[in-house]
PDB file of C-alpha atoms in Angstrom:
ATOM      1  CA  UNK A 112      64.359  79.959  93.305  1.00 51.00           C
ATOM      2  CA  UNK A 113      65.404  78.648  89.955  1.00 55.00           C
ATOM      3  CA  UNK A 114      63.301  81.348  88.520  1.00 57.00           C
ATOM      4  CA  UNK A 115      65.160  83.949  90.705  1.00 54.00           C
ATOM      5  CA  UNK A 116      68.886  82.656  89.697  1.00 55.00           C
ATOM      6  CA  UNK A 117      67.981  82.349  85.813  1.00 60.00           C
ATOM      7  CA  UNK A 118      66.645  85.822  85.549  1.00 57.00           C
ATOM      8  CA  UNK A 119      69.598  87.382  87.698  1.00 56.00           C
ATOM      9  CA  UNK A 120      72.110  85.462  85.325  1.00 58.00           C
ATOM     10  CA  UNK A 121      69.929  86.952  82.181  1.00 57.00           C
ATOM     11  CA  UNK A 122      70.848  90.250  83.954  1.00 53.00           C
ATOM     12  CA  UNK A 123      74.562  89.997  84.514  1.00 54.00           C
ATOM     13  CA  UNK A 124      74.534  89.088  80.769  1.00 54.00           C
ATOM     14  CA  UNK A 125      72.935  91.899  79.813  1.00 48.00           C
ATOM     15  CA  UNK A 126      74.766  94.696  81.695  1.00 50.00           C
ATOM     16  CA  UNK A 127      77.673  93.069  82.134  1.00 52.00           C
ATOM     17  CA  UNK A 128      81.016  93.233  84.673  1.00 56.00           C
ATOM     18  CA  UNK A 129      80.642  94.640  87.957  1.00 61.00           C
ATOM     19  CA  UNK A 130      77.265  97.227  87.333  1.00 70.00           C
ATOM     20  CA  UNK A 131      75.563  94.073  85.997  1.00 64.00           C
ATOM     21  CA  UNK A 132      76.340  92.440  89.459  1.00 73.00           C
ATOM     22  CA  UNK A 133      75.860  95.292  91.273  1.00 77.00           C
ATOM     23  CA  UNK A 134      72.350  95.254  89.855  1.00 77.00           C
ATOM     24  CA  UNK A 135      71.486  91.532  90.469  1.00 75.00           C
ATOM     25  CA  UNK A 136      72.810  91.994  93.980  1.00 80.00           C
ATOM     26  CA  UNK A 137      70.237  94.965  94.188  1.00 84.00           C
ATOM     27  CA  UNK A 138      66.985  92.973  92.359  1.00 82.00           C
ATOM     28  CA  UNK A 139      67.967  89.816  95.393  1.00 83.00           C
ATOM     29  CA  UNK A 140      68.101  92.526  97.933  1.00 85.00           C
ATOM     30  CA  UNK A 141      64.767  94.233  96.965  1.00 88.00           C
ATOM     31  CA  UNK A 142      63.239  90.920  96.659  1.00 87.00           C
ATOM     32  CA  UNK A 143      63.937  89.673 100.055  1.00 87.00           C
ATOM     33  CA  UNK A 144      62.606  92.974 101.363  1.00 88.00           C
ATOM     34  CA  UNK A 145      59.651  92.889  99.677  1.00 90.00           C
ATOM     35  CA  UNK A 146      59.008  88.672 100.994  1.00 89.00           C
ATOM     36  CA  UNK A 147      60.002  89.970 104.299  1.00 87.00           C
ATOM     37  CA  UNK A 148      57.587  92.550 104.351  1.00 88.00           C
ATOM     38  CA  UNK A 149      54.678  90.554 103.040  1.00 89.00           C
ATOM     39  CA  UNK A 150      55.769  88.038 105.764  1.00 86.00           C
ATOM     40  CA  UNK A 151      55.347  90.288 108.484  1.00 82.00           C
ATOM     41  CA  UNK A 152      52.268  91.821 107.682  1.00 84.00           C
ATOM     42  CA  UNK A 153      50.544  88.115 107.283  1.00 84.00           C
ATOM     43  CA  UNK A 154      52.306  86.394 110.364  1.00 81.00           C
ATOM     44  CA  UNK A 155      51.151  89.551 112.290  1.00 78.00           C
ATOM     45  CA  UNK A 156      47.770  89.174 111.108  1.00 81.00           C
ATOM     46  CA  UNK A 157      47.576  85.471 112.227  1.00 77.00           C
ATOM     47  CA  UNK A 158      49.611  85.949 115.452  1.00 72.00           C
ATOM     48  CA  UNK A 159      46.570  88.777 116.393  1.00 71.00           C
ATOM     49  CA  UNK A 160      43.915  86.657 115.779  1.00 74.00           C
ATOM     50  CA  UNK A 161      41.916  85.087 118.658  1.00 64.00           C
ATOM     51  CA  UNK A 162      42.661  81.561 119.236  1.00 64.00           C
ATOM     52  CA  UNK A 163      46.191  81.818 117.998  1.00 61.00           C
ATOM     53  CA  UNK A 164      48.042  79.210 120.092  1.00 65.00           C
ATOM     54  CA  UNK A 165      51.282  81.527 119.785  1.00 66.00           C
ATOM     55  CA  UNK A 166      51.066  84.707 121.259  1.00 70.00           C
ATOM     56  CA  UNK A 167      51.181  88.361 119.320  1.00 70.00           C
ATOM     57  CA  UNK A 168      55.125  89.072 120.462  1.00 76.00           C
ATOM     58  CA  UNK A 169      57.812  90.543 117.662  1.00 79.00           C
ATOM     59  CA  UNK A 170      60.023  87.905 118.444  1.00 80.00           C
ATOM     60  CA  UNK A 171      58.235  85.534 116.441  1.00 80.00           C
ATOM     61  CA  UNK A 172      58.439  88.068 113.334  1.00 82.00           C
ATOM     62  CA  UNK A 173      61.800  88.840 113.577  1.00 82.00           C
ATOM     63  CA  UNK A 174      62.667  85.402 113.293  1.00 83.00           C
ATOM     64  CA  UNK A 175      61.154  84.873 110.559  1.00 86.00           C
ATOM     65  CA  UNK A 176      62.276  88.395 108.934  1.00 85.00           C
ATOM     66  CA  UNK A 177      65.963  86.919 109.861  1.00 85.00           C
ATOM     67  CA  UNK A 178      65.350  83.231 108.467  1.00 87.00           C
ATOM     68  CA  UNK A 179      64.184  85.352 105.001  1.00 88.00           C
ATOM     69  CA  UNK A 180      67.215  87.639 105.039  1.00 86.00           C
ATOM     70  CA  UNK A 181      69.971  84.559 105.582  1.00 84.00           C
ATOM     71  CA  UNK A 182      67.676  82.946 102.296  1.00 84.00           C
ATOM     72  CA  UNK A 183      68.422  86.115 100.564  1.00 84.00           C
ATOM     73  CA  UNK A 184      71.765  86.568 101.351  1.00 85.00           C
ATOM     74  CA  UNK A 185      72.683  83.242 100.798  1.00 82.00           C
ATOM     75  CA  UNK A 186      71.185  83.564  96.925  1.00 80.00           C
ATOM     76  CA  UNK A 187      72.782  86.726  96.582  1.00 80.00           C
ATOM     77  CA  UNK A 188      76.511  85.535  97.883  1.00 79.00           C
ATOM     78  CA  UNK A 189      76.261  82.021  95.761  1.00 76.00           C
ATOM     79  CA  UNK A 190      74.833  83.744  92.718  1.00 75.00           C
ATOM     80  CA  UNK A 191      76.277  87.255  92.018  1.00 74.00           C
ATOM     81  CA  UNK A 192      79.852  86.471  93.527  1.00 71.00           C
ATOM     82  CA  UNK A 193      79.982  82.448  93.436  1.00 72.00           C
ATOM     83  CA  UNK A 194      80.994  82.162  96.752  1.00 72.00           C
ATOM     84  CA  UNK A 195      79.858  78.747  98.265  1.00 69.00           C
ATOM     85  CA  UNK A 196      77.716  79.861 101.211  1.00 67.00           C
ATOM     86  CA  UNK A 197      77.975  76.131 102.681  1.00 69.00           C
ATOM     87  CA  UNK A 198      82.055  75.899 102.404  1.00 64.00           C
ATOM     88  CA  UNK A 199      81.700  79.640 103.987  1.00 59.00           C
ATOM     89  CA  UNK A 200      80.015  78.575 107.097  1.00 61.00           C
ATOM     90  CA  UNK A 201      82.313  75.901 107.337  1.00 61.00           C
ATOM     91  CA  UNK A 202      85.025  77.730 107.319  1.00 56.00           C
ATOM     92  CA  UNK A 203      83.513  80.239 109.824  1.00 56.00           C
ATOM     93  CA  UNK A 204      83.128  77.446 112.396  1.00 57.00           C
ATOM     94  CA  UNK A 205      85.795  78.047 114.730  1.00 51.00           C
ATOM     95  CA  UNK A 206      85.525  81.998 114.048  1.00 54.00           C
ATOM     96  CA  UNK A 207      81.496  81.515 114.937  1.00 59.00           C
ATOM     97  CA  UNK A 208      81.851  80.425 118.171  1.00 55.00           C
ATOM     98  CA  UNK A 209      84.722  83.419 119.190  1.00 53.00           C
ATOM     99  CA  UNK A 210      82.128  85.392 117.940  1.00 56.00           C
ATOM    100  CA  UNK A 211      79.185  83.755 120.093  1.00 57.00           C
ATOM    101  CA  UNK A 212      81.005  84.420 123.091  1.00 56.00           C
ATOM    102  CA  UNK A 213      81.471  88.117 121.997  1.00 58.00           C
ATOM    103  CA  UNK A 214      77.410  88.106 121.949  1.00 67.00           C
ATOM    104  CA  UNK A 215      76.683  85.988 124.837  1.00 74.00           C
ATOM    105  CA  UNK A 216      74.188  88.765 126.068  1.00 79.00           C
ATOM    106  CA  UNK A 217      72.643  88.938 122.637  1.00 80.00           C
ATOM    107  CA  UNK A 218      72.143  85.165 122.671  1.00 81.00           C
ATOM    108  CA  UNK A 219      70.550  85.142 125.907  1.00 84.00           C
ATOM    109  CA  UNK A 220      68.155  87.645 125.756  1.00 86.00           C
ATOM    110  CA  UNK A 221      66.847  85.887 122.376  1.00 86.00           C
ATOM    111  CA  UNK A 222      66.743  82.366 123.949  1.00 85.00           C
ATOM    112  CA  UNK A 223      65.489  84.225 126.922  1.00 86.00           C
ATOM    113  CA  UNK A 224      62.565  85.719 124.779  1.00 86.00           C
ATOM    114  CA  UNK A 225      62.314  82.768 122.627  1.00 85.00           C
ATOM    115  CA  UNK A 226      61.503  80.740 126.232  1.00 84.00           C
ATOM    116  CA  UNK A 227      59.182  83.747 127.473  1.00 85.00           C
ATOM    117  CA  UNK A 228      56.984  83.404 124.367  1.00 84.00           C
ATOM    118  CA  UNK A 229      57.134  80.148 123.521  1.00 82.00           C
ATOM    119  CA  UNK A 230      56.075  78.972 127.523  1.00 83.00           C
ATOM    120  CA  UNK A 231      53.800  81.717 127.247  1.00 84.00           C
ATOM    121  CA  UNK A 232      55.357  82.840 130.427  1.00 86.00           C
ATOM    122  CA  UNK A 233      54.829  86.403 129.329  1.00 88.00           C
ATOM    123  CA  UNK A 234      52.620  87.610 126.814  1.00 87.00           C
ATOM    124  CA  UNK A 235      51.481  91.484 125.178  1.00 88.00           C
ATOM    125  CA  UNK A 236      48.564  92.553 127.529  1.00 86.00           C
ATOM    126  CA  UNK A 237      50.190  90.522 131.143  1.00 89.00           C
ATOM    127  CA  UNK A 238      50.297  93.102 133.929  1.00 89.00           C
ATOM    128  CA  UNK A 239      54.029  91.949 135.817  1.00 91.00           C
ATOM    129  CA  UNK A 240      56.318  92.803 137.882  1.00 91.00           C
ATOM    130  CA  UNK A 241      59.775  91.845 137.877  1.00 90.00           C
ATOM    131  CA  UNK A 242      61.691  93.427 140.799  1.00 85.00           C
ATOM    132  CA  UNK A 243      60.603  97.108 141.598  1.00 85.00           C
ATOM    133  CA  UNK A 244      59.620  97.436 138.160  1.00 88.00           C
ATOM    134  CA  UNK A 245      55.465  96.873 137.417  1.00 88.00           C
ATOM    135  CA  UNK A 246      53.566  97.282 134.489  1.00 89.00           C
ATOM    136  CA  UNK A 247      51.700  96.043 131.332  1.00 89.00           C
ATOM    137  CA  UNK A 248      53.681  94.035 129.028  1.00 91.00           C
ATOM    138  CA  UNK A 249      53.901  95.928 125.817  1.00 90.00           C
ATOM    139  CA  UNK A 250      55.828  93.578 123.763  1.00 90.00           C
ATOM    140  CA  UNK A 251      58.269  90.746 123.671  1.00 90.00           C
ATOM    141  CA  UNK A 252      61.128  91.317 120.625  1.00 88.00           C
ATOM    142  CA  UNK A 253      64.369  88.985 120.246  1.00 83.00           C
ATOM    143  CA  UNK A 254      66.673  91.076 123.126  1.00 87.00           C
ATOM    144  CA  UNK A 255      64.182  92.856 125.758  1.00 90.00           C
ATOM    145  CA  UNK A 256      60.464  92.843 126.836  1.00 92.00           C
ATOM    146  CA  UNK A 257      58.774  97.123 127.280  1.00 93.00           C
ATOM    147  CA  UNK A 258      56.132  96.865 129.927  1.00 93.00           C
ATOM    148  CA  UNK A 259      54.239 100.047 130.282  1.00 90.00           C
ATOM    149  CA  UNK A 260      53.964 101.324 134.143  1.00 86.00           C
ATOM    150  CA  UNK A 261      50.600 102.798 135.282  1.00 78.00           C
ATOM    151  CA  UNK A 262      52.038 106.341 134.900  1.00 78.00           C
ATOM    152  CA  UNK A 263      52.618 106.032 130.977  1.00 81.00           C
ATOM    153  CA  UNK A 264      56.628 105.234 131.552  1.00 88.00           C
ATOM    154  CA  UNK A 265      57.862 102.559 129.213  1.00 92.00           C
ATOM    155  CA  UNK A 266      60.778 100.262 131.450  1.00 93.00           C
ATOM    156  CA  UNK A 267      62.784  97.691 128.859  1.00 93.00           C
ATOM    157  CA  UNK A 268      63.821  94.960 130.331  1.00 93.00           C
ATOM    158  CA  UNK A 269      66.269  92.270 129.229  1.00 92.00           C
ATOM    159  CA  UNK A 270      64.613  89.095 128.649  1.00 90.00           C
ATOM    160  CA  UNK A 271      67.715  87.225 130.287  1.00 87.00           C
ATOM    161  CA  UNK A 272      66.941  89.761 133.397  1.00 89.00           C
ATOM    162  CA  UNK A 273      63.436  88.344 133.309  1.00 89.00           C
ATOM    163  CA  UNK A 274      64.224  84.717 132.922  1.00 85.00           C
ATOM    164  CA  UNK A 275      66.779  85.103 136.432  1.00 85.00           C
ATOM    165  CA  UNK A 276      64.363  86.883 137.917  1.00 85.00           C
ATOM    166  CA  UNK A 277      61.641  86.434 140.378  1.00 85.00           C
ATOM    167  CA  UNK A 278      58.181  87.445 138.175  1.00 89.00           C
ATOM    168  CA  UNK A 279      54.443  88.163 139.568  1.00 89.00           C
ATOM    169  CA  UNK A 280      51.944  87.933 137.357  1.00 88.00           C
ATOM    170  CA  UNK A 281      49.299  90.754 138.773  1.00 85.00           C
ATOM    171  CA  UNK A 282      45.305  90.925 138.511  1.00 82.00           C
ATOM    172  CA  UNK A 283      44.323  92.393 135.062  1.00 85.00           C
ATOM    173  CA  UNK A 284      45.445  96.145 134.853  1.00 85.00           C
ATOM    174  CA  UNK A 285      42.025  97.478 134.472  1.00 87.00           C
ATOM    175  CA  UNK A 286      41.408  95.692 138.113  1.00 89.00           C
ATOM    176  CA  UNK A 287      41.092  98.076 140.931  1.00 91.00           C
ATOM    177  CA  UNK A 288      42.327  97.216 144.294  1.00 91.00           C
ATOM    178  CA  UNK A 289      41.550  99.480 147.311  1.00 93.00           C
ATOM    179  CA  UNK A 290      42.480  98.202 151.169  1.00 93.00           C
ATOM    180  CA  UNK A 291      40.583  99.566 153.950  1.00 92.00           C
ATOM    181  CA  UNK A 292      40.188  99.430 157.777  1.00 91.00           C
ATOM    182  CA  UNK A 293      36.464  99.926 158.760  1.00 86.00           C
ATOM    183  CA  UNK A 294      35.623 100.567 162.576  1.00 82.00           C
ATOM    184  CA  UNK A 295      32.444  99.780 163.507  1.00 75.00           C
ATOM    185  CA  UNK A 296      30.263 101.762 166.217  1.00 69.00           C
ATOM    186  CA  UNK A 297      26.384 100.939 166.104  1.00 70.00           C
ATOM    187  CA  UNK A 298      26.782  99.650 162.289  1.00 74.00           C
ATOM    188  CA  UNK A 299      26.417  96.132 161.638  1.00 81.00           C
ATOM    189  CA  UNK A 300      29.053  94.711 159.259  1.00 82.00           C
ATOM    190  CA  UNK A 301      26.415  93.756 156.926  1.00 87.00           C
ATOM    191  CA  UNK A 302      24.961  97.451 156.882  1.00 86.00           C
ATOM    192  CA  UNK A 303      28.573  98.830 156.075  1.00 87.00           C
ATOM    193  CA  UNK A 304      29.673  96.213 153.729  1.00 89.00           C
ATOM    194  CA  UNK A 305      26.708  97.459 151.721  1.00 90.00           C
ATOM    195  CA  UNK A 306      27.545 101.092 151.877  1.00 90.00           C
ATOM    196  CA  UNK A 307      30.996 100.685 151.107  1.00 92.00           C
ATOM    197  CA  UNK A 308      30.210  98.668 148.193  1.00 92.00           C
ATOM    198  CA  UNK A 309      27.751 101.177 146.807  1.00 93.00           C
ATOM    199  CA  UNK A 310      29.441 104.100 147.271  1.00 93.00           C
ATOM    200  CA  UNK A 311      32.636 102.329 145.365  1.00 94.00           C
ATOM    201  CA  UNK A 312      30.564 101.420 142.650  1.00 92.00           C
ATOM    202  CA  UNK A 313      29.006 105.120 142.047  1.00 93.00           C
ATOM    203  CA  UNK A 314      32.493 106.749 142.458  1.00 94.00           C
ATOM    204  CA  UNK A 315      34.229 104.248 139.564  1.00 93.00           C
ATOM    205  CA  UNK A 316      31.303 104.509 137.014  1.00 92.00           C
ATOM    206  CA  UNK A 317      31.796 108.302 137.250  1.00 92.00           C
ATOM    207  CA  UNK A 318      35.410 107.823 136.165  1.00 92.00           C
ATOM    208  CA  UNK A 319      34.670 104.709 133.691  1.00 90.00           C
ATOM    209  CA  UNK A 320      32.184 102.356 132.811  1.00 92.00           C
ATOM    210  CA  UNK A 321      32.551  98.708 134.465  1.00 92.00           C
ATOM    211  CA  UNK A 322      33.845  95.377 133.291  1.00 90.00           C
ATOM    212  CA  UNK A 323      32.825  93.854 136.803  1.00 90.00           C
ATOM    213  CA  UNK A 324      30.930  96.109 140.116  1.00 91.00           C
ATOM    214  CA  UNK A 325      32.400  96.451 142.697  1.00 92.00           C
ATOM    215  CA  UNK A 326      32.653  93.845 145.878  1.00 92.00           C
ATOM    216  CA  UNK A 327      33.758  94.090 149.310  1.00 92.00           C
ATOM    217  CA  UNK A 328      35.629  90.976 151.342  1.00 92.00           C
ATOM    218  CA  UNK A 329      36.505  91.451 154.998  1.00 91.00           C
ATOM    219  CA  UNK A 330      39.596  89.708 155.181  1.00 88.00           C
ATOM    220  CA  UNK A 331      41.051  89.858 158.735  1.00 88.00           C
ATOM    221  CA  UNK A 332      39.900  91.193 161.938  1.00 87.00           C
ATOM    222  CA  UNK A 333      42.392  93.729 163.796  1.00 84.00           C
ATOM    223  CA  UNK A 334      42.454  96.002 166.989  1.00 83.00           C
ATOM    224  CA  UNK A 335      42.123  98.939 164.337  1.00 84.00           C
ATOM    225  CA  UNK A 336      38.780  97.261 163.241  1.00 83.00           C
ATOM    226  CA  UNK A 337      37.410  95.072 159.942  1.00 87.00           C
ATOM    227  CA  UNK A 338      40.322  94.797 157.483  1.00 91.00           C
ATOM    228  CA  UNK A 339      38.888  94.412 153.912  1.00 92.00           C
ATOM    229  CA  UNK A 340      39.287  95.608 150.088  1.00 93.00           C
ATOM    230  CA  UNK A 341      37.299  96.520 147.638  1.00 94.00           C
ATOM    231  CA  UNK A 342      37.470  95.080 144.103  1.00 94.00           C
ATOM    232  CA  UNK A 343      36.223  96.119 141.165  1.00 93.00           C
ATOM    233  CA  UNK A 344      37.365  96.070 137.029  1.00 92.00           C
ATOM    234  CA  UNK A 345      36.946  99.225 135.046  1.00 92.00           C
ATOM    235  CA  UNK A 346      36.888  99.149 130.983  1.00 90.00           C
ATOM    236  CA  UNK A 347      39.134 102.090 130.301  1.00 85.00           C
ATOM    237  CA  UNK A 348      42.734 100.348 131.645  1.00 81.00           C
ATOM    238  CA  UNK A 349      44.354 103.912 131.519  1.00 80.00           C
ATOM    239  CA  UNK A 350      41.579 105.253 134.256  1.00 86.00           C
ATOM    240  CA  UNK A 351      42.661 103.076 136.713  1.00 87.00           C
ATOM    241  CA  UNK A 352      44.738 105.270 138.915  1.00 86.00           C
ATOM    242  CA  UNK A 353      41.595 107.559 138.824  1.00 90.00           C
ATOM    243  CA  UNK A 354      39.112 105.066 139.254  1.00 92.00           C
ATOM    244  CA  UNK A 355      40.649 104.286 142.762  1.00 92.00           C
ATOM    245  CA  UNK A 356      41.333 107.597 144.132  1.00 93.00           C
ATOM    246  CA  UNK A 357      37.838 108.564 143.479  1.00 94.00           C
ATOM    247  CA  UNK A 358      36.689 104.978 145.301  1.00 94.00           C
ATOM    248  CA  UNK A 359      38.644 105.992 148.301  1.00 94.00           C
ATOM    249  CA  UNK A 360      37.561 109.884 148.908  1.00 93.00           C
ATOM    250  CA  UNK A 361      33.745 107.910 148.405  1.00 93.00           C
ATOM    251  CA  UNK A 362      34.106 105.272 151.341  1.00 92.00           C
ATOM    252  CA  UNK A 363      36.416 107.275 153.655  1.00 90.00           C
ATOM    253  CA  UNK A 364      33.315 108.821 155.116  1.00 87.00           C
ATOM    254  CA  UNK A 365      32.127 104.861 155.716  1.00 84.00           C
ATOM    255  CA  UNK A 366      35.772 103.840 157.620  1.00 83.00           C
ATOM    256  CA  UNK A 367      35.037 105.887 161.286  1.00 73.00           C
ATOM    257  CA  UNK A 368      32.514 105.296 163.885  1.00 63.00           C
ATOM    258  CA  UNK A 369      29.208 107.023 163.548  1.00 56.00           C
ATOM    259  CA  UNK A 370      27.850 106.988 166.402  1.00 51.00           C
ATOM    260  CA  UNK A 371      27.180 110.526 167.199  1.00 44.00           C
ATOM    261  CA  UNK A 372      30.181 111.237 169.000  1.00 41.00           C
TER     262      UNK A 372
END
């Protein structure tokens, strides 16, 4: 930093009156830009890495970005106009907190993202749902959270929305769910538990290849017959939707009586 404020002096010197501190306050400002930068690109690097204890959301780097730019700004105010940063903020005190309640929704969507990420309450990659609104979290950043809806959509959220919120965290978003009602005529259970689940498992690997095969539970018994579901993961996350429509035209034939009537 010393460094930094001897050769912006050398500088001024040089030039001379306001061009020379024009310039200086240019050579701080490309500086920072460049630190911030190289900040992001390593903190993102680390924050992506497996084992990571903090997860991969932008609200992490733009704290830091911001922590780098007050640095910056600070050097540049003190040393190419001599204004005393600390007597500044003093000064500012009673101002600053007119101001905070001008940005109350600013301020709680960044401690509301700040708590999100930090908790690990939400992370990139979580499939949610907060209200009517479901979908893969895309990122966390210092005022919203963008989940990404099965159909492609991207919803943004307030994180202050999310934190007064009720929030379900849903199976994985490659995880295919499909309910069923099964009547039974001269089939055992057993006989159509096994059909259904291998006819489910040919229909999803012609869409996409799979993470886990497909299972059957019967969960209830009804007067309609067996209620059950069939579960299965596919790898391609985007081939859900498909994945299950083509798992229910394969065990419809599997959910009526056969008895010859």
């Amino acid at each position: 930093m010393e460094a930094l404020e001897t050769n912006i002096e050398a500088i001024k010197g040089v030039v001379g009156g306001w061009p020379g501190t024009l310039l200086a306050a240019l050579v701080i400002a490309a500086v920072t830009l460049f630190v911030a930068r190289l900040a992001s690109a390593f903190f993102g690097r680390v924050l992506r890495r497996d084992g990571v204890p903090i997860p991969s959301s932008s609200i992490f780097l733009n704290i830091i970005n911001g922590l780098i730019w007050v640095i910056g700004v600070s050097v540049m105010l003190g040393t190419c106009f001599g204004i005393d940063v600390s007597a500044l903020v003093a000064a500012l005190g009673v101002g600053g907190i007119a101001v905070s309640l001008g940005f109350q929704d600013t301020i709680s969507n960044f401690f509301g993202g700040l708590q999100l990420s930090v908790m690990r309450i939400v992370e990139p990659g979580d499939n949610i749902r907060v209200g009517s609104d479901t979908g893969v979290v895309h990122d966390v950043t210092w005022r919203h959270t963008t989940i990404v809806t099965p159909t492609g959509e991207q919803v943004v959220i307030p994180n202050s929305v999310i934190n007064k919120s009720s929030l379900t965290k849903l199976a994985p978003p490659e995880t295919v769910v499909v309910p069923f009602v099964c009547r039974l005529a001269d089939e055992t259970p057993e006989s159509v538990h096994e059909s259904i689940r291998c006819a489910a498992d040919e229909a999803a690997k012609s869409v996409s290849p799979l993470k886990q095969a497909a299972k059957v539970l019967f969960t209830e018994v009804t007067e309609w017959g067996l209620r059950g579901k069939v579960i299965l993961q596919v790898e391609d996350a985007s081939k859900t939707a498909a994945a299950a429509d083509a798992v229910v035209q394969a065990i419809s034939p599997y959910l009526q009586p056969r008895d010859g009537r």
